[in-house]
Short mmCIF file of C-alpha atoms and ligand atoms in Angstrom, two decimals:
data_model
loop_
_atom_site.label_atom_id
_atom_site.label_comp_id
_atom_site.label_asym_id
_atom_site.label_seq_id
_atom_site.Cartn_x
_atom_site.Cartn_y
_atom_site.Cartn_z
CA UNK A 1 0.86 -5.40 -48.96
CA UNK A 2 -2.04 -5.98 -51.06
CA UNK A 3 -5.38 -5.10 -49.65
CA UNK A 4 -7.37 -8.51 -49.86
CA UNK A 5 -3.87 -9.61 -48.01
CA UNK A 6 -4.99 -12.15 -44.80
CA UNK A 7 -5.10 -10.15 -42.09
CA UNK A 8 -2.82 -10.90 -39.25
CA UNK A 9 -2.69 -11.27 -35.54
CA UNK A 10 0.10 -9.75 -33.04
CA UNK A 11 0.86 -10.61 -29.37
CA UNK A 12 1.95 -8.19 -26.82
CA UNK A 13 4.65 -9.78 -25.31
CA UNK A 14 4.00 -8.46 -21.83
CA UNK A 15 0.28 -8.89 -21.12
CA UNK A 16 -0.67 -11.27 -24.19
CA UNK A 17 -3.29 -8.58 -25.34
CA UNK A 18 -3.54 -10.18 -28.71
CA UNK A 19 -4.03 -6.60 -31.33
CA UNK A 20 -6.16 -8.13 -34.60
CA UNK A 21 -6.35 -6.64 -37.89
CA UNK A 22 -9.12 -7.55 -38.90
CA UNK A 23 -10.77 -6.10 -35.81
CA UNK A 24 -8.66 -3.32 -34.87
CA UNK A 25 -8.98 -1.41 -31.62
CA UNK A 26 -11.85 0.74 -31.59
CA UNK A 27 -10.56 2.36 -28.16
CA UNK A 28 -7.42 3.63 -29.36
CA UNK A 29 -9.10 5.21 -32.73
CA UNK A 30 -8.06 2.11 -35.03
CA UNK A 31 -11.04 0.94 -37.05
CA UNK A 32 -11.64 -2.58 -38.03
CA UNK A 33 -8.71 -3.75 -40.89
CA UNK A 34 -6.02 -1.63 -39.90
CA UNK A 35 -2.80 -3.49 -40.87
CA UNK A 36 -0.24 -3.04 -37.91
CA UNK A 37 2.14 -1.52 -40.45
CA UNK A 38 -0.05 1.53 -40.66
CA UNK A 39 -0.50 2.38 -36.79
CA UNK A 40 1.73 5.01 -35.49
CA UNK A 41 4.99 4.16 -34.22
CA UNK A 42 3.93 5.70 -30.77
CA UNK A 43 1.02 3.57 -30.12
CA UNK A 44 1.24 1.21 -27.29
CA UNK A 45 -0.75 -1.42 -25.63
CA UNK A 46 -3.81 -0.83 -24.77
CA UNK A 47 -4.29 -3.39 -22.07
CA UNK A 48 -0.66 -2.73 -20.90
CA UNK A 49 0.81 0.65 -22.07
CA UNK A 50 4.13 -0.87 -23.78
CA UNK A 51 4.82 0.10 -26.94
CA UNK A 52 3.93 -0.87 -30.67
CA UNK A 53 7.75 -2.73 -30.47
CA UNK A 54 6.57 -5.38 -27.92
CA UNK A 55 4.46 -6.94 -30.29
CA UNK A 56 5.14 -9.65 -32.07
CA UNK A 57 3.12 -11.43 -34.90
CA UNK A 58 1.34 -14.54 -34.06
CA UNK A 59 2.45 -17.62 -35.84
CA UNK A 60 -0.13 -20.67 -35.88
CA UNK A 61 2.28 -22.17 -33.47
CA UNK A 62 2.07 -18.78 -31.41
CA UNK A 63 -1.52 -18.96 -31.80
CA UNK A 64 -2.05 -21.95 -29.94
CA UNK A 65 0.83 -20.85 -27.03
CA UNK A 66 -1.19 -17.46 -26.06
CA UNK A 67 -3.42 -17.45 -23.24
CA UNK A 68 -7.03 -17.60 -25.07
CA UNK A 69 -8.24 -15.54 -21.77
CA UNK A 70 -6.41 -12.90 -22.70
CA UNK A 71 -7.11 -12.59 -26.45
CA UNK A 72 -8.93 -9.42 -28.31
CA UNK A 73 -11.00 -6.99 -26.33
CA UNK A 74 -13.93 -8.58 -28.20
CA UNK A 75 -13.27 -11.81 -25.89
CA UNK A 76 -11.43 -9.78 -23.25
CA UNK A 77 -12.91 -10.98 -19.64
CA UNK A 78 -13.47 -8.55 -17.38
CA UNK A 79 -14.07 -10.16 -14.06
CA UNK A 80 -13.23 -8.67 -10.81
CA UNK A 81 -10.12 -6.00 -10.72
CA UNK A 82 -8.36 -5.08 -7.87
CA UNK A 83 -6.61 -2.10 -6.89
CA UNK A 84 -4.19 -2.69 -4.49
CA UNK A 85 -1.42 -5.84 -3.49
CA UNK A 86 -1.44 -4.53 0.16
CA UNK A 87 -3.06 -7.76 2.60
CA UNK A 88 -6.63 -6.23 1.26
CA UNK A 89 -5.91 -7.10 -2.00
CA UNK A 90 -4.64 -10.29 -1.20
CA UNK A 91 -6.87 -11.12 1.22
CA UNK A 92 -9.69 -10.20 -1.34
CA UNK A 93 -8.30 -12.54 -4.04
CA UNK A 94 -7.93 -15.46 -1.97
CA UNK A 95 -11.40 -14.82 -0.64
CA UNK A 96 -12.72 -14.92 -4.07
CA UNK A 97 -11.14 -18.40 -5.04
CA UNK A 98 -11.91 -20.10 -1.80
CA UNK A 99 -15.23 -18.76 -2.66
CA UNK A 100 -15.36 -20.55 -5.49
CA UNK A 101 -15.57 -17.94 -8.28
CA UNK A 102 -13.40 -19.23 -11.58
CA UNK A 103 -13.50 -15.73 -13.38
CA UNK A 104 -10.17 -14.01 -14.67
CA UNK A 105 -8.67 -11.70 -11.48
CA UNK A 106 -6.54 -9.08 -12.31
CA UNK A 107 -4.25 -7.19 -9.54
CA UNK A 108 -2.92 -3.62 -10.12
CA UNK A 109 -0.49 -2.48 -7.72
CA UNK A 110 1.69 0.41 -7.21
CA UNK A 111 4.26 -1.16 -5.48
CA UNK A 112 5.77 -4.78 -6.54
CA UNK A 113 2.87 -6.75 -4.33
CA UNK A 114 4.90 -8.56 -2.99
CA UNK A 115 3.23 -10.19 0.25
CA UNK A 116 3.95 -9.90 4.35
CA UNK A 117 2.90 -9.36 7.54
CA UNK A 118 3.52 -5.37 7.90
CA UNK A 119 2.92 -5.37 11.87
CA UNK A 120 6.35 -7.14 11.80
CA UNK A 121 8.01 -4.22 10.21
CA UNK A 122 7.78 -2.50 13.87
CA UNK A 123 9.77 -5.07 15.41
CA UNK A 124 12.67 -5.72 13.47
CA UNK A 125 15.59 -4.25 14.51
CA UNK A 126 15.52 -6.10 17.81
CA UNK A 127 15.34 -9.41 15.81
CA UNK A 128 18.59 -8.55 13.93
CA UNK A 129 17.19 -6.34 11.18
CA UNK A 130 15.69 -6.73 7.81
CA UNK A 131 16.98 -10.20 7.75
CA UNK A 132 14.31 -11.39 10.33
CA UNK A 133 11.76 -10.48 8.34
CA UNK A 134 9.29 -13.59 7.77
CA UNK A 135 6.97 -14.93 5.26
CA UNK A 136 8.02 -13.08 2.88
CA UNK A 137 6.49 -14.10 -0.42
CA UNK A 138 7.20 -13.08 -3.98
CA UNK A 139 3.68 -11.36 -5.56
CA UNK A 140 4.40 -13.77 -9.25
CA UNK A 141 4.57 -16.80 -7.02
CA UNK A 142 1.31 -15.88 -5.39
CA UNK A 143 -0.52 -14.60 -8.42
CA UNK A 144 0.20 -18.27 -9.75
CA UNK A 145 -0.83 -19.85 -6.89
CA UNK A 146 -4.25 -17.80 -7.00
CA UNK A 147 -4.39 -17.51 -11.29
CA UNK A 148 -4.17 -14.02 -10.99
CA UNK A 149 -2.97 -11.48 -13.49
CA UNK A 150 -0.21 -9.58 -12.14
CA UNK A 151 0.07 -5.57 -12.39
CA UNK A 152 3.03 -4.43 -10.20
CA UNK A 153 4.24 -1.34 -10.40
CA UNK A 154 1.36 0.18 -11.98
CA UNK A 155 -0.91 3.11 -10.54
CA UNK A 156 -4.41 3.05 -11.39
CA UNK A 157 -4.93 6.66 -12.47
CA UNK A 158 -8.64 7.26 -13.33
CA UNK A 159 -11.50 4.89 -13.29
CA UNK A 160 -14.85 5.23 -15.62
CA UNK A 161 -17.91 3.57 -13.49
CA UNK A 162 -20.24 4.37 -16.64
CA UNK A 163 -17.71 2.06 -19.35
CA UNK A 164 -16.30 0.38 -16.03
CA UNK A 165 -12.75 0.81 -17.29
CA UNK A 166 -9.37 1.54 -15.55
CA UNK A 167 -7.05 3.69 -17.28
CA UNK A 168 -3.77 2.66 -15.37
CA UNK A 169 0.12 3.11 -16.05
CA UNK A 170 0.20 0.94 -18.49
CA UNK A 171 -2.52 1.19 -20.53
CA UNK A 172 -6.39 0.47 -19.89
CA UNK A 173 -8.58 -2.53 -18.92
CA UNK A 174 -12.09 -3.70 -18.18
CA UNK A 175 -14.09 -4.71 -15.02
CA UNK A 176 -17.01 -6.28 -14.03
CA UNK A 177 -16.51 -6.29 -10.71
CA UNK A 178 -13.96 -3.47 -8.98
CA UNK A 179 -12.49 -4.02 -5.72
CA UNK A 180 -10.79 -0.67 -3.87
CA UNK A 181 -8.03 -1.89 -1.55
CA UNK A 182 -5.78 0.92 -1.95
CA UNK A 183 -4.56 1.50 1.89
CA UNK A 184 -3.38 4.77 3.07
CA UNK A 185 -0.42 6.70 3.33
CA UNK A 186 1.95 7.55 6.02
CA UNK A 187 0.97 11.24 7.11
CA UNK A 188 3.73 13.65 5.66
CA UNK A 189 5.47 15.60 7.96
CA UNK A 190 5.49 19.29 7.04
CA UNK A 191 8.03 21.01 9.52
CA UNK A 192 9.87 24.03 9.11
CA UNK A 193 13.67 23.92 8.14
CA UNK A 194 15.06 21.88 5.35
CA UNK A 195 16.07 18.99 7.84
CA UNK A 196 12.18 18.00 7.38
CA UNK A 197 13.01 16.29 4.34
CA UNK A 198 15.16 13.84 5.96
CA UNK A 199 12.51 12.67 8.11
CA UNK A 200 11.63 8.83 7.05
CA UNK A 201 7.87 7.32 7.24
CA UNK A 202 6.96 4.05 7.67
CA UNK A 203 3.84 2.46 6.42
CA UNK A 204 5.47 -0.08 3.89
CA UNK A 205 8.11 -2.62 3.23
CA UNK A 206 9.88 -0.15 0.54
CA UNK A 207 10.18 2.48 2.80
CA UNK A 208 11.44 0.31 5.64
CA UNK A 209 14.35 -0.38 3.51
CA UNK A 210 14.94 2.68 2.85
CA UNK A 211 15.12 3.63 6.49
CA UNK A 212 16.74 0.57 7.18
CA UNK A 213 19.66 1.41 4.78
CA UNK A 214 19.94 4.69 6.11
CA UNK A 215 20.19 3.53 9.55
CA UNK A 216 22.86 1.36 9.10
CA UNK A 217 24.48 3.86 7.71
CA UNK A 218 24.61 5.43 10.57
CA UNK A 219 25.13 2.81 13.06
CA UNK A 220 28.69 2.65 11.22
CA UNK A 221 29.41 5.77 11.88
CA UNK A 222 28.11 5.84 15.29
CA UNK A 223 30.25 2.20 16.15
CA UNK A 224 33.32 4.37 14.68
CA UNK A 225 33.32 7.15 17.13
CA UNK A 226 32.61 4.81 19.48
CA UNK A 227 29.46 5.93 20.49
CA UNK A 228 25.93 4.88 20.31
CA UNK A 229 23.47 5.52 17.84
CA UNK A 230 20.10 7.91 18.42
CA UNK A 231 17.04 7.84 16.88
CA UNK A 232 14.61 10.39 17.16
CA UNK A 233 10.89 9.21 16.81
CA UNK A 234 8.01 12.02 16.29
CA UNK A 235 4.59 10.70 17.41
CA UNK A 236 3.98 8.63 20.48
CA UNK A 237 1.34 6.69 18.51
CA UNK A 238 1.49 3.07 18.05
CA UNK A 239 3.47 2.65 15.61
CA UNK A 240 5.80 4.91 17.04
CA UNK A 241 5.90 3.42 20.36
CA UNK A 242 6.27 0.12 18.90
CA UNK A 243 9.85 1.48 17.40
CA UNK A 244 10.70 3.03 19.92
CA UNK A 245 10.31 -0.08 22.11
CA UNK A 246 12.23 -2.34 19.36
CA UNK A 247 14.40 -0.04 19.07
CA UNK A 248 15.80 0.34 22.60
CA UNK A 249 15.89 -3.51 22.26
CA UNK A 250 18.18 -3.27 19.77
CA UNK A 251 21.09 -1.09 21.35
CA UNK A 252 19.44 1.86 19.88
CA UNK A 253 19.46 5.37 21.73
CA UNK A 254 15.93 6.80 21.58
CA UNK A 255 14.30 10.08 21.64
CA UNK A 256 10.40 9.70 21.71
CA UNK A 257 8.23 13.26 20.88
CA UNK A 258 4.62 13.84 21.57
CA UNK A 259 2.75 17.13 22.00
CA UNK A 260 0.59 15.25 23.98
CA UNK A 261 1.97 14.57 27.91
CA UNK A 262 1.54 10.78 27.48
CA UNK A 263 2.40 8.24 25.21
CA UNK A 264 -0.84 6.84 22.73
CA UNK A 265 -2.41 9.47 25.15
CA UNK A 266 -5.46 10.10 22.76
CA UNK A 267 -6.75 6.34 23.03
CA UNK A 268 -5.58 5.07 26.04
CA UNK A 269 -7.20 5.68 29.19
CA UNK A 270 -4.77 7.83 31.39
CA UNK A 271 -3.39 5.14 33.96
CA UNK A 272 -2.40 2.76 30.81
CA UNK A 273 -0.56 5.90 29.04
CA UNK A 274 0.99 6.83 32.11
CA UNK A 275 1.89 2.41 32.74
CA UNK A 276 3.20 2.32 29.43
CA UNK A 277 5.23 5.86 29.92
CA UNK A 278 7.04 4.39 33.01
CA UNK A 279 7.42 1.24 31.14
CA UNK A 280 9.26 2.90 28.20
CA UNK A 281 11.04 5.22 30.06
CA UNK A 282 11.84 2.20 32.57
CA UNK A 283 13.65 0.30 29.20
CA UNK A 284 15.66 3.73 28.33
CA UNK A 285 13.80 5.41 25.96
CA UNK A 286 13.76 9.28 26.35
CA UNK A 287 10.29 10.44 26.49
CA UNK A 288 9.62 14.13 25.25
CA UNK A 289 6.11 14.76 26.03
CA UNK A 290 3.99 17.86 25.87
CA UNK A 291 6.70 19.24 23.21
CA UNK A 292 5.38 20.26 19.85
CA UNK A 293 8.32 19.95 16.79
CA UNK A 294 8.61 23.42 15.48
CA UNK A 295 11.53 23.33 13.18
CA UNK A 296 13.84 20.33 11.76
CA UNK A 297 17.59 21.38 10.60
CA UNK A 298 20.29 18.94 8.83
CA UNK A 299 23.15 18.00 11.56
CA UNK A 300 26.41 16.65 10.55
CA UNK A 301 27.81 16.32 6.40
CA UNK A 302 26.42 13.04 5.42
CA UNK A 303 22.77 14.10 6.01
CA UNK A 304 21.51 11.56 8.33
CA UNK A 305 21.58 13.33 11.50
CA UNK A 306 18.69 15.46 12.06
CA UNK A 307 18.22 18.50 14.96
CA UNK A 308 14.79 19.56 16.01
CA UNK A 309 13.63 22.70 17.83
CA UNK A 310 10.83 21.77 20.37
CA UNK A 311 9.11 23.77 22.02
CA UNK A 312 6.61 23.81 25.54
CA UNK A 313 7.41 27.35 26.72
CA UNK A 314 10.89 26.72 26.97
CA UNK A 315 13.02 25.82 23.58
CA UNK A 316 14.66 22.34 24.19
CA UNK A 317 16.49 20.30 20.78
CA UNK A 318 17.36 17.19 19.65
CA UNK A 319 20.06 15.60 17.96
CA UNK A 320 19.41 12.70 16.33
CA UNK A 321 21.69 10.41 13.81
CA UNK A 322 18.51 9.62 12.19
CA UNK A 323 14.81 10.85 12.79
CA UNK A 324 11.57 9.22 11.49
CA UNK A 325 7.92 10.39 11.73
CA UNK A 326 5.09 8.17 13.06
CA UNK A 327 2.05 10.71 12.58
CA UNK A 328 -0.36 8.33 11.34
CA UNK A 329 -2.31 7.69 8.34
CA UNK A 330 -4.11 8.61 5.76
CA UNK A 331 -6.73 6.83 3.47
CA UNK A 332 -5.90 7.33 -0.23
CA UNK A 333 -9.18 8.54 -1.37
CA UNK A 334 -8.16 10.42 -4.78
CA UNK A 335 -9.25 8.01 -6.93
CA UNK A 336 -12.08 7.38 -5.19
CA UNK A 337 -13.30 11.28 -5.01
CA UNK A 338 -12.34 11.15 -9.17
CA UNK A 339 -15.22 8.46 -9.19
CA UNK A 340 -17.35 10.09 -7.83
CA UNK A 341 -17.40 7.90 -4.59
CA UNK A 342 -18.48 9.31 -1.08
CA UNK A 343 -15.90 9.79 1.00
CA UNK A 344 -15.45 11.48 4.24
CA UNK A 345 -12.00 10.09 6.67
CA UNK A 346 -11.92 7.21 4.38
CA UNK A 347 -14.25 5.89 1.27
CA UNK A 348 -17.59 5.43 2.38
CA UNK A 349 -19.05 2.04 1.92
CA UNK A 350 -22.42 0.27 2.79
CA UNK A 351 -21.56 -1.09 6.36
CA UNK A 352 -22.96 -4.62 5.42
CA UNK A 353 -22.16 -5.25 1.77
CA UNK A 354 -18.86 -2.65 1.68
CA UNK A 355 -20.36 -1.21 -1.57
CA UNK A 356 -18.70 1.94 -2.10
CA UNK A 357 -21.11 1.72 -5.53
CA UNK A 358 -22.82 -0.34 -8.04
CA UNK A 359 -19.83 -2.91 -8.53
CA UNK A 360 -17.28 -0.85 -7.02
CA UNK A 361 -16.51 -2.90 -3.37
CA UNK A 362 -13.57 -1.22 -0.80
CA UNK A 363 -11.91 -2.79 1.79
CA UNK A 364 -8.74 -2.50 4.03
CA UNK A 365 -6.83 0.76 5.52
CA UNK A 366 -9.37 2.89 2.51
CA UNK A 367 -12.34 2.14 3.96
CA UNK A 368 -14.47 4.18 6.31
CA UNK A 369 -17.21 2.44 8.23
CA UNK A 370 -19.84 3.69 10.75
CA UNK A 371 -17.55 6.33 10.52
CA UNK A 372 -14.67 4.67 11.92
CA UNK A 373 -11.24 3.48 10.05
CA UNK A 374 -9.78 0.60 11.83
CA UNK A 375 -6.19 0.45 10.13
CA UNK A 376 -5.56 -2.90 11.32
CA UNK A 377 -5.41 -6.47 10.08
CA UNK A 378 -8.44 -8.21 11.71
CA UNK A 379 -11.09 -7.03 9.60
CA UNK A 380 -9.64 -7.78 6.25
CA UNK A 381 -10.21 -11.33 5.96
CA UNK A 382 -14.22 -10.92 7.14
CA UNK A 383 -14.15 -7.64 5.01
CA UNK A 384 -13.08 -9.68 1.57
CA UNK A 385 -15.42 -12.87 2.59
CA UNK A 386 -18.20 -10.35 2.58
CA UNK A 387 -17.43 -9.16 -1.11
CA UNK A 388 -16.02 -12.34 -2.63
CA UNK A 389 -19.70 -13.75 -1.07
CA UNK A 390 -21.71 -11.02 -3.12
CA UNK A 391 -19.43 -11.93 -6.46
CA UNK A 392 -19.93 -14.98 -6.46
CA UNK A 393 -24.01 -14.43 -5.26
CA UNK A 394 -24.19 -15.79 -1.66
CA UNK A 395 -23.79 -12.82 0.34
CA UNK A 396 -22.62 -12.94 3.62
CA UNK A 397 -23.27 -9.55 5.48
CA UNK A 398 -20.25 -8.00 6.91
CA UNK A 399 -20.90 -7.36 10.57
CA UNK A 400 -18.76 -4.23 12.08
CA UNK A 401 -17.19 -4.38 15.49
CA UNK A 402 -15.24 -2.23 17.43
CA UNK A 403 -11.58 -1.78 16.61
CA UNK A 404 -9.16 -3.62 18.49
CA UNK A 405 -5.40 -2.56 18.90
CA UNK A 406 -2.48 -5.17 20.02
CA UNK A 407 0.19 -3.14 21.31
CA UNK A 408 3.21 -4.61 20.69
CA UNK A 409 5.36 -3.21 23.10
CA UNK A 410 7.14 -5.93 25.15
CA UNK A 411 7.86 -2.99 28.14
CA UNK A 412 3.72 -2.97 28.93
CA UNK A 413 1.81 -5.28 26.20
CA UNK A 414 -1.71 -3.46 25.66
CA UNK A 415 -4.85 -4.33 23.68
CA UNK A 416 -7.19 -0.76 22.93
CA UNK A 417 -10.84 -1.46 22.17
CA UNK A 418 -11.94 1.61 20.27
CA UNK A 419 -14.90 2.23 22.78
CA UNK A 420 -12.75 1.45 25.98
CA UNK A 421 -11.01 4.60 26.54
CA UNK A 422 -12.69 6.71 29.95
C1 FAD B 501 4.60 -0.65 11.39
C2 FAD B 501 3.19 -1.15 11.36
C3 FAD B 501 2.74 -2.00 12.34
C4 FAD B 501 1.42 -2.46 12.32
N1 FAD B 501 1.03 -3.32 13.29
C5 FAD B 501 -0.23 -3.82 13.26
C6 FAD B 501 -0.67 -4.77 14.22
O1 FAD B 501 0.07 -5.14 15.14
N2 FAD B 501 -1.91 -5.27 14.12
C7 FAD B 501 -2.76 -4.90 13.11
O2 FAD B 501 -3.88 -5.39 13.05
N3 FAD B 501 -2.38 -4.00 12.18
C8 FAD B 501 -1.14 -3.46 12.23
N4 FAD B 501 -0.75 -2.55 11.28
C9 FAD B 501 -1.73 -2.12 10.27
C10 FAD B 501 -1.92 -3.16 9.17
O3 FAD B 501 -0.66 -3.58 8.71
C11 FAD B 501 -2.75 -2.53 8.04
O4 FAD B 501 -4.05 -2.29 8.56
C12 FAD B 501 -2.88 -3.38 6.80
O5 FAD B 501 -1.64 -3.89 6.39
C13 FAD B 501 -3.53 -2.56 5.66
O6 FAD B 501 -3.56 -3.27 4.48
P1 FAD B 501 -4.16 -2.62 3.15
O7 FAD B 501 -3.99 -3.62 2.08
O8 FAD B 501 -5.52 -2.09 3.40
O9 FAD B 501 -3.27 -1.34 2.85
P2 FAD B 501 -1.79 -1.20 2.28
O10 FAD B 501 -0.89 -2.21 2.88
O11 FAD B 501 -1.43 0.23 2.46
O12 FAD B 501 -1.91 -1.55 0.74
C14 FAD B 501 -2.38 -0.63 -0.20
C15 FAD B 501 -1.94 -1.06 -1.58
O13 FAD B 501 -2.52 -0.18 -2.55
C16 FAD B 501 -1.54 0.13 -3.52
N5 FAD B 501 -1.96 1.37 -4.17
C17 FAD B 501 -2.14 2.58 -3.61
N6 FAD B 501 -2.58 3.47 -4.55
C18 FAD B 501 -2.69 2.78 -5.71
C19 FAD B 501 -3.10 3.11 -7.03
N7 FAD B 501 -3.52 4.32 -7.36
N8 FAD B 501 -3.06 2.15 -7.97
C20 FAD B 501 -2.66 0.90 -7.66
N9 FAD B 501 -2.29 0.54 -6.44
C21 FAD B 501 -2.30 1.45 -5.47
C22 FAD B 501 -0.25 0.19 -2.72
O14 FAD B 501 0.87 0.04 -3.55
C23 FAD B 501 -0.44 -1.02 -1.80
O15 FAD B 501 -0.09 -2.20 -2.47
C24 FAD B 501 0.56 -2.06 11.29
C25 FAD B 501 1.02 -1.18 10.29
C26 FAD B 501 2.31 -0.72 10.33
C27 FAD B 501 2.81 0.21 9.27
#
């Protein structure tokens, strides 16, 4: 190719990041005029991470097809990003467009975004299963319902607050706004014996399927040797009372362990734990209390039954056909601390404009507010009015409240206020 040649234009066929010779791409060491021809074959996308092969020159015809929006970097528009496709991230997005704001959106999420209501996911199996699940909806149909560009299955890795770019999975990209809705994960049981490893969490629809597939695994089994099927539940919190209740519902036998002597004993006021005790217990769930889980071993070949060693002075044990482990949460505050953000229990933001920093907003499960988390749904939406109102410039100050908890246990229905408990 001659050098005075025209210099050319090639689309990324994933994220139509549009690479131009003539400009080159000064973040990935390519100066101005470097022909694609000459860039090494292991380059890839610098908006998206695929490789140099997933481009594909730019006819006029092409030209006019791509998405002008998502051009060169030169024209590249930031907007807001967000971290996250939990109900935070949603929530945020459609906060943003009802607020009026018309700038590009971009969503990067680990998992496939994919939209629901996760309090369902605790009452399930009495409905018939995974099946019953509702309102399920697919994260590209809501992304083009909201103009949003869709990241699934891509981890934010590192974020620069001084060039305000996110280096992610697949490749990097600009903000001008960054929004930190990155929930928190299920607390990872760490028992002796290798039977710990067989212990499910639940804190997402992915891993609800995977316990889900397990279990009916199981239930086979079980339905073969003509018995019934136990599940073995450690933590007495909410969510695990919530199972166990659902669970009991559904024909399920059902060990429940606690160290503590009550069910949700360390937020509900003693005569409610011991109510919704006699409740469970009245329904035919086993209640274990005051029995700390001191060593997990594998039970039976297929490696879905699960034996536990407890132990309150006396040794007692458990077999289960499959165990899971309701220990609560934990914010996800790594990329956050990498920032340089404040965090404590969860990432410290300004309690009325949820700054975590200059342009850097948090919201959802992450966040940590007059030192509380709240880990439930009805803060969101007021949480991502509050920031969408600062985009756009019309804040609205978020006002905190008090937690509350809806326990959905049909045995003894319960609603905790965070300040209630005496
Ligand atoms: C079984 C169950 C029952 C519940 N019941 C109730 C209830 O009855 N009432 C109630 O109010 N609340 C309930 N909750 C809590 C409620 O569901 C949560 O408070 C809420 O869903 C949290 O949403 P979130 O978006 O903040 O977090 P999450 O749903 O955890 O979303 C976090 C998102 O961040 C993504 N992510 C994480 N790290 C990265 C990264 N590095 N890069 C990119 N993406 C990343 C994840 O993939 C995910 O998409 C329940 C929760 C469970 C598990």
């Amino acid at each position: 190719m001659s050098a005075s040649a025209a210099f050319e234009q090639y689309v990324c066929e994933a994220c139509n990041y549009i690479y131009d010779e003539a400009l080159g791409d000064i973040d990935s060491g390519l100066p101005p005029g470097t022909r694609m021809q000459d860039i090494p074959d292991d380059w890839f996308c610098p908006v998206c991470g695929v490789s140099k092969s997933d481009f594909r020159k730019i006819t006029p015809i092409a030209k006019r097809q791509a998405n002008p929006a998502t051009h060169t970097r030169s024209s590249e528009k930031k907007g807001v990003v967000i971290l996250g496709g939990g109900n935070a991230g949603w929530c945020a997005i459609e906060a943003l467009r009802a607020h009026g704001y018309e700038g590009s959106i971009t969503l990067v999420s680990a998992c496939n975004g994919g939209r629901y209501s996760k309090p369902q996911l605790s009452g399930l199996q009495s409905l018939g299963g995974l099946g019953a699940l509702k309102g399920y909806t697919q994260a590209q149909d809501a992304a083009k319902a909201l103009d949003v560009r869709l990241l699934c299955n891509t981890w934010a890795l590192q974020v620069s607050r001084n060039t305000k770019r996110i280096l992610t999975s697949r490749g990097s990209l600009a903000y001008e706004h960054l929004i930190l809705a990155l929930g928190a994960s299920p607390r990872m049981p760490a028992f002796k014996g290798e039977g710990n490893e067989r212990l499910h969490v639940l804190n997402d629809l992915k891993q609800y399927i995977e316990f889900n597939d397990i279990l009916n695994v199981v239930k086979k089994t079980a339905w073969e040797q003509d018995r019934s099927t136990h599940v073995a539940i450690v933590g007495a919190g909410l969510v695990g009372c919530e199972l166990a209740n659902d669970f009991v519902n559904a024909g399920l036998e059902v060990s429940l362990i606690d160290q503590a002597a009550l069910p949700l004993a360390a937020r509900l006021a003693k005569d409610q734990a011991i109510a919704l005790k006699l409740s469970l217990q009245g329904i035919g769930v086993r209640f274990i209390g005051e029995s700390r889980v001191s060593h997990i071993s594998s039970w039976q070949d297929h490696g879905v039954a699960i034996e536990m060693e407890l132990e309150h002075g006396l040794i007692d044990a458990v077999k289960a056909d499959i165990a899971i482990a309701c220990m609560g949460i934990v914010p996800r505050l790594r990329l956050a601390e990498s920032m340089g953000l404040q965090t404590n229990r969860g990432i410290v933001v300004n309690n009325t404009t949820l700054m975590a920093a200059e342009h850097v907003f948090a919201l959802g499960d992450c966040v940590e507010i007059n030192g509380q988390i709240s880990a439930t749904l009805e803060p969101i939406n007021r949480q991502a009015n509050c920031i969408a109102s600062q985009i756009v410039g019309k804040p609205i100050a978020y006002e905190h409240r008090d937690t509350v908890w809806v326990v959905k246990t049909p045995c003894c229905p319960l609603v905790i206020r965070a300040a209630a408990k005496q």
